[in-house]
Amino acid sequence: MNRDHTLLITVGTTGFDDLIAEVCSEGVVRELVKQGFDSIIVQYGSSKSVYSEAIFEKYNMHVTSKDYYASLDPLFSQVRLVIGHAGAGTILDTLRHQIPLIVVVNEKLMGNHQHEIADAMEESNYLIKATPASLLAKLQHFPSTTLSTYPEAHPELFVEYLNKEMRFV
């Protein structure tokens, strides 16, 4: 698999039927092929009932799929784009690897925190926010979008601050 031609789809640890159904739609797959993607890694969680490799095979895309990965870290070096649910873990893991990200908010969740984190990250220009219904349109605009680089984490600063406040140093 060539990294420049591969993308990762992830729904996290649960399921997200609407995202998987949209990614498996003719319009989205046609757009992915148009943008040069010929390999796809799909982590479908508990959404196996709506997942189908047939559409990817129709467009001669190489497909790797699995219900769950213990860690996505090994996959990040293999992909040019991630389309995923708007969970904080997926967002932060992807951005720390400096990979462009389209997050799809699950509008069916109660007390939807996904909107809040996705809105904040999109306002800072770190990612593109979509819903299942708007994914195709957002994907079509992706090639002309320039995202900001997510800042590198410096956990030692927090430890230093905490030590100073607690007078350990």
XYZ file of N, CA and C in Angstrom:
507
model
N 0.838 -1.192 0.000
C 0.000 0.000 0.000
C 0.876 1.247 0.000
N 0.525 2.180 -0.824
C 1.216 3.455 -0.906
C 0.494 4.448 -0.002
N 1.221 5.054 0.921
C 0.622 5.982 1.886
C -0.168 7.092 1.207
N 0.341 7.613 0.091
C -0.320 8.720 -0.597
C -1.662 8.332 -1.202
N -1.913 7.037 -1.300
C -3.145 6.565 -1.934
C -4.047 5.803 -0.968
N -3.747 5.903 0.339
C -4.466 5.110 1.340
C -5.143 6.013 2.358
N -6.358 5.638 2.758
C -7.026 6.355 3.833
C -7.549 5.374 4.860
N -7.789 5.905 6.052
C -8.294 5.126 7.175
C -9.666 5.651 7.549
N -10.602 4.736 7.712
C -11.928 5.051 8.232
C -12.014 4.390 9.598
N -12.417 5.146 10.621
C -12.546 4.557 11.954
C -13.792 5.068 12.664
N -14.480 4.146 13.323
C -15.651 4.513 14.115
C -15.354 4.431 15.607
N -14.121 4.117 15.966
C -13.768 4.009 17.375
C -14.140 2.654 17.945
N -14.408 2.625 19.234
C -14.625 1.353 19.921
C -16.063 0.856 19.839
N -16.974 1.682 19.381
C -18.371 1.247 19.277
C -18.747 1.133 17.804
N -19.930 1.509 17.467
C -20.370 1.489 16.082
C -20.859 2.861 15.671
N -20.946 3.074 14.388
C -21.471 4.323 13.844
C -22.013 3.971 12.462
N -23.207 3.383 12.462
C -23.802 2.875 11.231
C -23.899 3.932 10.138
N -24.299 5.145 10.501
C -24.473 6.193 9.490
C -23.156 6.548 8.806
N -22.066 6.563 9.552
C -20.759 6.854 8.954
C -20.336 5.719 8.024
N -20.443 4.488 8.484
C -20.044 3.349 7.651
C -20.910 3.279 6.393
N -22.213 3.490 6.536
C -23.102 3.461 5.368
C -22.718 4.542 4.364
N -22.380 5.722 4.845
C -22.016 6.824 3.943
C -20.682 6.563 3.259
N -19.721 6.047 3.996
C -18.416 5.732 3.409
C -18.553 4.645 2.342
N -19.520 3.765 2.515
C -19.752 2.685 1.542
C -20.708 3.103 0.423
N -21.015 4.384 0.332
C -21.927 4.854 -0.712
C -21.176 5.106 -2.016
N -21.883 4.997 -3.096
C -21.313 5.184 -4.434
C -20.649 6.555 -4.577
N -21.324 7.603 -4.125
C -20.789 8.956 -4.274
C -19.475 9.163 -3.551
N -19.392 8.704 -2.316
C -18.165 8.873 -1.532
C -17.028 8.056 -2.139
N -17.291 6.819 -2.501
C -16.230 5.978 -3.066
C -15.750 6.551 -4.400
N -16.660 7.022 -5.217
C -16.279 7.644 -6.491
C -15.371 8.860 -6.243
N -15.704 9.658 -5.238
C -14.884 10.838 -4.913
C -13.509 10.432 -4.402
N -13.446 9.396 -3.594
C -12.155 8.912 -3.093
C -11.259 8.474 -4.249
N -11.820 7.739 -5.181
C -11.057 7.290 -6.350
C -10.608 8.499 -7.174
N -11.486 9.466 -7.341
C -11.158 10.696 -8.081
C -9.963 11.414 -7.450
N -9.867 11.346 -6.114
C -8.768 12.003 -5.405
C -7.514 11.131 -5.330
N -7.528 9.993 -5.985
C -6.328 9.166 -6.072
C -6.192 8.076 -5.034
N -7.211 7.886 -4.218
C -7.147 6.812 -3.225
C -7.444 5.478 -3.901
N -6.582 4.495 -3.667
C -6.843 3.159 -4.200
C -6.761 2.081 -3.119
N -6.498 2.493 -1.881
C -6.465 1.567 -0.745
C -7.209 2.197 0.420
N -7.916 1.364 1.142
C -8.696 1.856 2.273
C -8.592 0.859 3.420
N -8.415 1.404 4.617
C -8.426 0.599 5.838
C -9.686 1.010 6.587
N -10.554 0.052 6.866
C -11.824 0.350 7.523
C -11.880 -0.356 8.867
N -12.056 0.425 9.923
C -12.289 -0.110 11.264
C -13.759 0.186 11.546
N -14.603 -0.838 11.447
C -16.051 -0.636 11.444
C -16.732 -0.871 12.790
N -16.013 -1.285 13.815
C -16.617 -1.484 15.134
C -17.782 -2.452 15.081
N -18.878 -2.081 15.715
C -20.062 -2.948 15.721
C -20.998 -2.652 14.548
N -20.511 -1.917 13.558
C -21.333 -1.558 12.395
C -21.152 -2.518 11.223
N -20.812 -3.744 11.515
C -20.565 -4.727 10.448
C -21.797 -4.958 9.575
N -22.979 -4.842 10.147
C -24.197 -5.123 9.383
C -24.416 -4.138 8.234
N -23.862 -2.938 8.321
C -24.018 -1.960 7.230
C -22.757 -1.842 6.382
N -21.696 -2.527 6.788
C -20.425 -2.461 6.063
C -20.422 -3.432 4.892
N -19.923 -2.971 3.750
C -19.819 -3.829 2.572
C -18.557 -3.491 1.792
N -17.758 -4.502 1.507
C -16.548 -4.295 0.707
C -16.852 -4.250 -0.782
N -18.047 -4.657 -1.175
C -18.392 -4.763 -2.596
C -18.202 -3.443 -3.337
N -18.580 -2.334 -2.724
C -18.462 -1.040 -3.399
C -17.000 -0.678 -3.637
N -16.117 -1.009 -2.705
C -14.693 -0.719 -2.878
C -14.097 -1.615 -3.960
N -14.512 -2.868 -3.958
C -14.034 -3.804 -4.972
C -14.505 -3.394 -6.365
N -15.705 -2.835 -6.452
C -16.240 -2.359 -7.734
C -15.307 -1.325 -8.356
N -14.671 -0.519 -7.506
C -13.757 0.527 -7.972
C -12.293 0.095 -7.859
N -12.066 -1.206 -7.737
C -10.714 -1.783 -7.681
C -9.851 -1.213 -6.562
N -10.474 -0.897 -5.440
C -9.731 -0.422 -4.278
C -9.289 -1.622 -3.444
N -8.070 -1.560 -2.941
C -7.580 -2.582 -2.015
C -8.181 -2.273 -0.649
N -8.790 -3.263 -0.020
C -9.490 -3.048 1.248
C -8.907 -3.930 2.340
N -8.665 -3.310 3.493
C -8.339 -4.034 4.713
C -9.393 -3.614 5.721
N -10.072 -4.562 6.322
C -11.116 -4.184 7.274
C -11.063 -5.069 8.509
N -11.502 -4.474 9.599
C -11.464 -5.166 10.886
C -12.463 -4.476 11.805
N -13.016 -5.225 12.732
C -13.961 -4.604 13.653
C -13.274 -3.666 14.643
N -12.086 -4.029 15.095
C -11.444 -3.239 16.145
C -9.928 -3.392 16.084
N -9.231 -2.309 16.285
C -7.769 -2.310 16.432
C -7.460 -1.839 17.846
N -6.588 -2.535 18.544
C -6.202 -2.122 19.897
C -5.578 -0.735 19.872
N -4.861 -0.427 18.806
C -4.256 0.888 18.634
C -4.227 1.218 17.145
N -4.521 2.458 16.834
C -4.444 2.907 15.441
C -3.046 3.405 15.097
N -2.197 3.560 16.098
C -0.859 4.119 15.875
C -0.097 3.466 14.721
N -0.055 2.134 14.621
C 0.694 1.533 13.507
C 0.097 1.862 12.131
N -1.174 2.208 12.100
C -1.838 2.497 10.826
C -1.560 3.911 10.328
N -1.278 4.824 11.249
C -1.111 6.222 10.858
C 0.018 6.431 9.855
N 1.060 5.629 9.935
C 2.182 5.786 9.002
C 1.831 5.282 7.602
N 0.682 4.646 7.463
C 0.279 4.061 6.185
C -0.750 4.887 5.429
N -1.235 5.999 6.020
C -2.363 6.710 5.415
C -2.093 8.195 5.193
N -2.813 8.755 4.208
C -2.738 10.183 3.892
C -3.891 10.959 4.514
N -4.984 10.269 4.813
C -6.185 10.914 5.331
C -6.891 9.964 6.278
N -7.504 10.538 7.328
C -8.356 9.764 8.229
C -9.748 10.379 8.193
N -10.741 9.535 8.035
C -12.137 9.931 8.210
C -12.618 9.132 9.405
N -13.047 9.825 10.457
C -13.405 9.103 11.667
C -14.501 9.770 12.457
N -14.960 9.059 13.448
C -15.950 9.617 14.364
C -15.286 10.748 15.151
N -16.093 11.558 15.795
C -15.568 12.751 16.459
C -15.261 12.528 17.931
N -14.789 11.355 18.279
C -14.368 11.085 19.648
C -13.027 11.742 19.935
N -12.838 12.180 21.162
C -11.611 12.898 21.534
C -10.359 12.070 21.282
N -10.396 10.782 21.578
C -9.218 9.933 21.380
C -8.809 9.857 19.926
N -9.766 9.631 19.054
C -9.474 9.562 17.620
C -8.935 10.890 17.115
N -9.552 11.974 17.538
C -9.110 13.300 17.097
C -7.674 13.556 17.530
N -7.396 13.401 18.810
C -6.054 13.716 19.310
C -4.992 12.778 18.757
N -5.293 11.490 18.682
C -4.314 10.544 18.130
C -3.972 10.887 16.685
N -4.975 11.193 15.895
C -4.742 11.512 14.481
C -3.956 12.806 14.333
N -4.364 13.835 15.053
C -3.689 15.131 14.920
C -2.255 15.082 15.433
N -1.994 14.306 16.462
C -0.617 14.167 16.963
C 0.292 13.529 15.921
N -0.287 12.747 15.017
C 0.490 12.138 13.935
C 0.529 13.026 12.688
N -0.015 14.225 12.799
C 0.018 15.212 11.708
C -0.634 14.687 10.430
N -1.771 14.024 10.581
C -2.510 13.497 9.437
C -3.806 14.283 9.291
N -4.135 14.721 8.083
C -5.408 15.418 7.875
C -6.579 14.543 8.327
N -7.577 15.203 8.904
C -8.686 14.487 9.526
C -10.019 15.128 9.166
N -10.931 14.296 8.711
C -12.329 14.701 8.569
C -13.083 13.944 9.652
N -13.642 14.675 10.617
C -14.405 14.019 11.679
C -15.883 14.091 11.345
N -16.553 12.988 11.592
C -17.978 12.896 11.320
C -18.692 12.750 12.656
N -19.525 13.729 12.961
C -20.222 13.770 14.242
C -21.432 12.837 14.199
N -21.558 12.035 15.229
C -22.713 11.148 15.360
C -23.833 11.940 16.016
N -24.766 12.381 15.211
C -25.845 13.242 15.700
C -26.882 12.499 16.537
N -26.785 11.190 16.593
C -27.751 10.404 17.355
C -27.357 10.231 18.817
N -26.169 10.686 19.195
C -25.733 10.546 20.583
C -26.446 11.554 21.470
N -26.796 11.127 22.664
C -27.416 12.034 23.628
C -26.329 12.896 24.259
N -26.652 14.154 24.573
C -25.682 15.046 25.203
C -24.411 15.108 24.384
N -24.551 15.386 23.125
C -23.486 15.182 22.156
C -22.260 16.066 22.366
N -21.273 15.528 23.061
C -20.006 16.227 23.277
C -19.175 16.275 22.002
N -19.487 15.396 21.045
C -18.707 15.362 19.809
C -18.801 16.683 19.051
N -19.977 17.306 19.063
C -20.118 18.600 18.393
C -19.173 19.626 19.005
N -19.097 19.638 20.328
C -18.279 20.639 21.018
C -16.805 20.516 20.657
N -16.250 19.315 20.753
C -14.828 19.151 20.449
C -14.568 19.359 18.960
N -15.465 18.864 18.108
C -15.279 19.032 16.661
C -15.365 20.502 16.271
N -16.314 21.235 16.867
C -16.438 22.669 16.576
C -15.179 23.422 16.986
N -14.688 23.140 18.196
C -13.494 23.833 18.692
C -12.277 23.537 17.821
N -12.103 22.290 17.437
C -10.947 21.919 16.607
C -11.080 22.464 15.186
N -12.304 22.525 14.677
C -12.497 23.091 13.341
C -12.259 24.601 13.362
N -12.712 25.281 14.419
C -12.472 26.725 14.547
C -10.983 27.034 14.569
N -10.189 26.144 15.139
C -8.734 26.313 15.166
C -8.082 25.809 13.877
N -8.896 25.340 12.944
C -8.450 24.884 11.624
C -7.574 23.631 11.679
N -7.811 22.778 12.679
C -7.042 21.545 12.798
C -7.680 20.385 12.041
N -8.978 20.482 11.762
C -9.685 19.382 11.110
C -10.890 19.917 10.354
N -11.519 19.028 9.620
C -12.756 19.334 8.911
C -13.873 18.570 9.612
N -14.942 19.270 9.960
C -16.079 18.646 10.640
C -17.171 18.351 9.619
N -17.764 17.171 9.749
C -18.857 16.780 8.860
C -19.913 16.019 9.644
N -21.029 15.820 9.011
C -22.053 14.887 9.468
C -22.115 13.809 8.390
N -22.789 12.708 8.640
C -22.896 11.726 7.560
C -23.474 12.340 6.278
N -24.460 13.219 6.422
C -25.099 13.830 5.251
C -24.184 14.799 4.505
N -23.236 15.419 5.205
C -22.360 16.403 4.552
C -20.984 15.845 4.197
N -20.743 14.566 4.472
C -19.412 13.999 4.255
C -18.953 14.129 2.809
N -19.792 13.816 1.857
C -19.385 13.890 0.453
C -18.966 15.307 0.084
N -19.746 16.301 0.472
C -19.408 17.695 0.157
C -18.093 18.103 0.812
N -17.885 17.720 2.052
C -16.634 18.052 2.749
C -15.451 17.355 2.091
N -15.655 16.132 1.673
C -14.609 15.372 0.994
C -14.250 16.021 -0.342
N -15.242 16.530 -1.037
C -14.999 17.193 -2.321
C -14.156 18.455 -2.153
N -14.297 19.134 -1.020
C -13.518 20.353 -0.754
C -12.166 20.066 -0.112
N -11.950 18.832 0.332
C -10.718 18.475 1.029
C -9.441 18.829 0.264
N -9.336 18.531 -1.034
C -8.066 18.818 -1.724
C -7.658 20.289 -1.703
N -8.627 21.191 -1.618
C -8.294 22.618 -1.628
C -8.213 23.210 -0.225
N -8.289 22.371 0.788
C -8.266 22.830 2.177
C -6.860 22.715 2.756
N -6.417 23.782 3.401
C -5.136 23.758 4.108
C -5.432 23.815 5.601
N -5.060 22.771 6.296
C -5.296 22.699 7.737
C -4.054 23.138 8.496
N -4.260 23.663 9.695
C -3.149 24.055 10.558
C -2.522 22.817 11.193
N -1.247 22.914 11.489
C -0.538 21.822 12.152
C -0.874 21.843 13.637
N -1.272 20.703 14.155
C -1.591 20.594 15.572
C -0.296 20.697 16.371
N -0.265 21.523 17.420
C 0.980 21.699 18.176
C 1.432 20.424 18.885
N 2.721 20.283 18.959
C 3.314 19.137 19.639
C 3.041 19.233 21.140
N 2.770 18.103 21.762
C 2.512 18.068 23.203
C 3.821 18.206 23.974
N 3.749 18.887 25.108
C 4.900 19.041 25.999
C 4.462 18.710 27.426
N 4.271 17.428 27.734
C 3.772 17.043 29.055
C 4.705 17.439 30.188
N 5.976 17.608 29.886
C 6.927 17.982 30.939
C 6.614 19.365 31.511
N 5.966 20.226 30.735
C 5.604 21.553 31.234
C 4.581 21.456 32.360
N 3.630 20.544 32.235
C 2.641 20.357 33.286
C 3.307 19.828 34.548
N 4.190 18.860 34.396
C 4.904 18.293 35.545
C 5.725 19.382 36.226
N 6.399 20.183 35.428
C 7.203 21.286 35.968
C 6.323 22.270 36.738
N 5.183 22.633 36.168
C 4.249 23.546 36.814
C 3.726 22.949 38.121
N 3.315 21.680 38.072
C 2.778 21.017 39.252
C 3.829 20.926 40.357
N 5.044 20.576 40.001
C 6.125 20.505 40.989
C 6.363 21.858 41.643
N 6.302 22.907 40.837
C 6.521 24.254 41.364
C 5.377 24.650 42.303
N 4.134 24.400 41.893
C 2.970 24.748 42.703
C 2.926 23.958 44.011
N 3.342 22.711 43.964
C 3.327 21.860 45.149
C 4.607 22.034 45.975
N 5.492 22.870 45.474
C 6.770 23.163 46.128
C 7.632 21.908 46.303
N 7.601 21.051 45.278
C 8.460 19.868 45.280
C 9.867 20.220 44.827
N 10.013 21.365 44.202
C 11.340 21.791 43.727
C 11.700 23.127 44.322
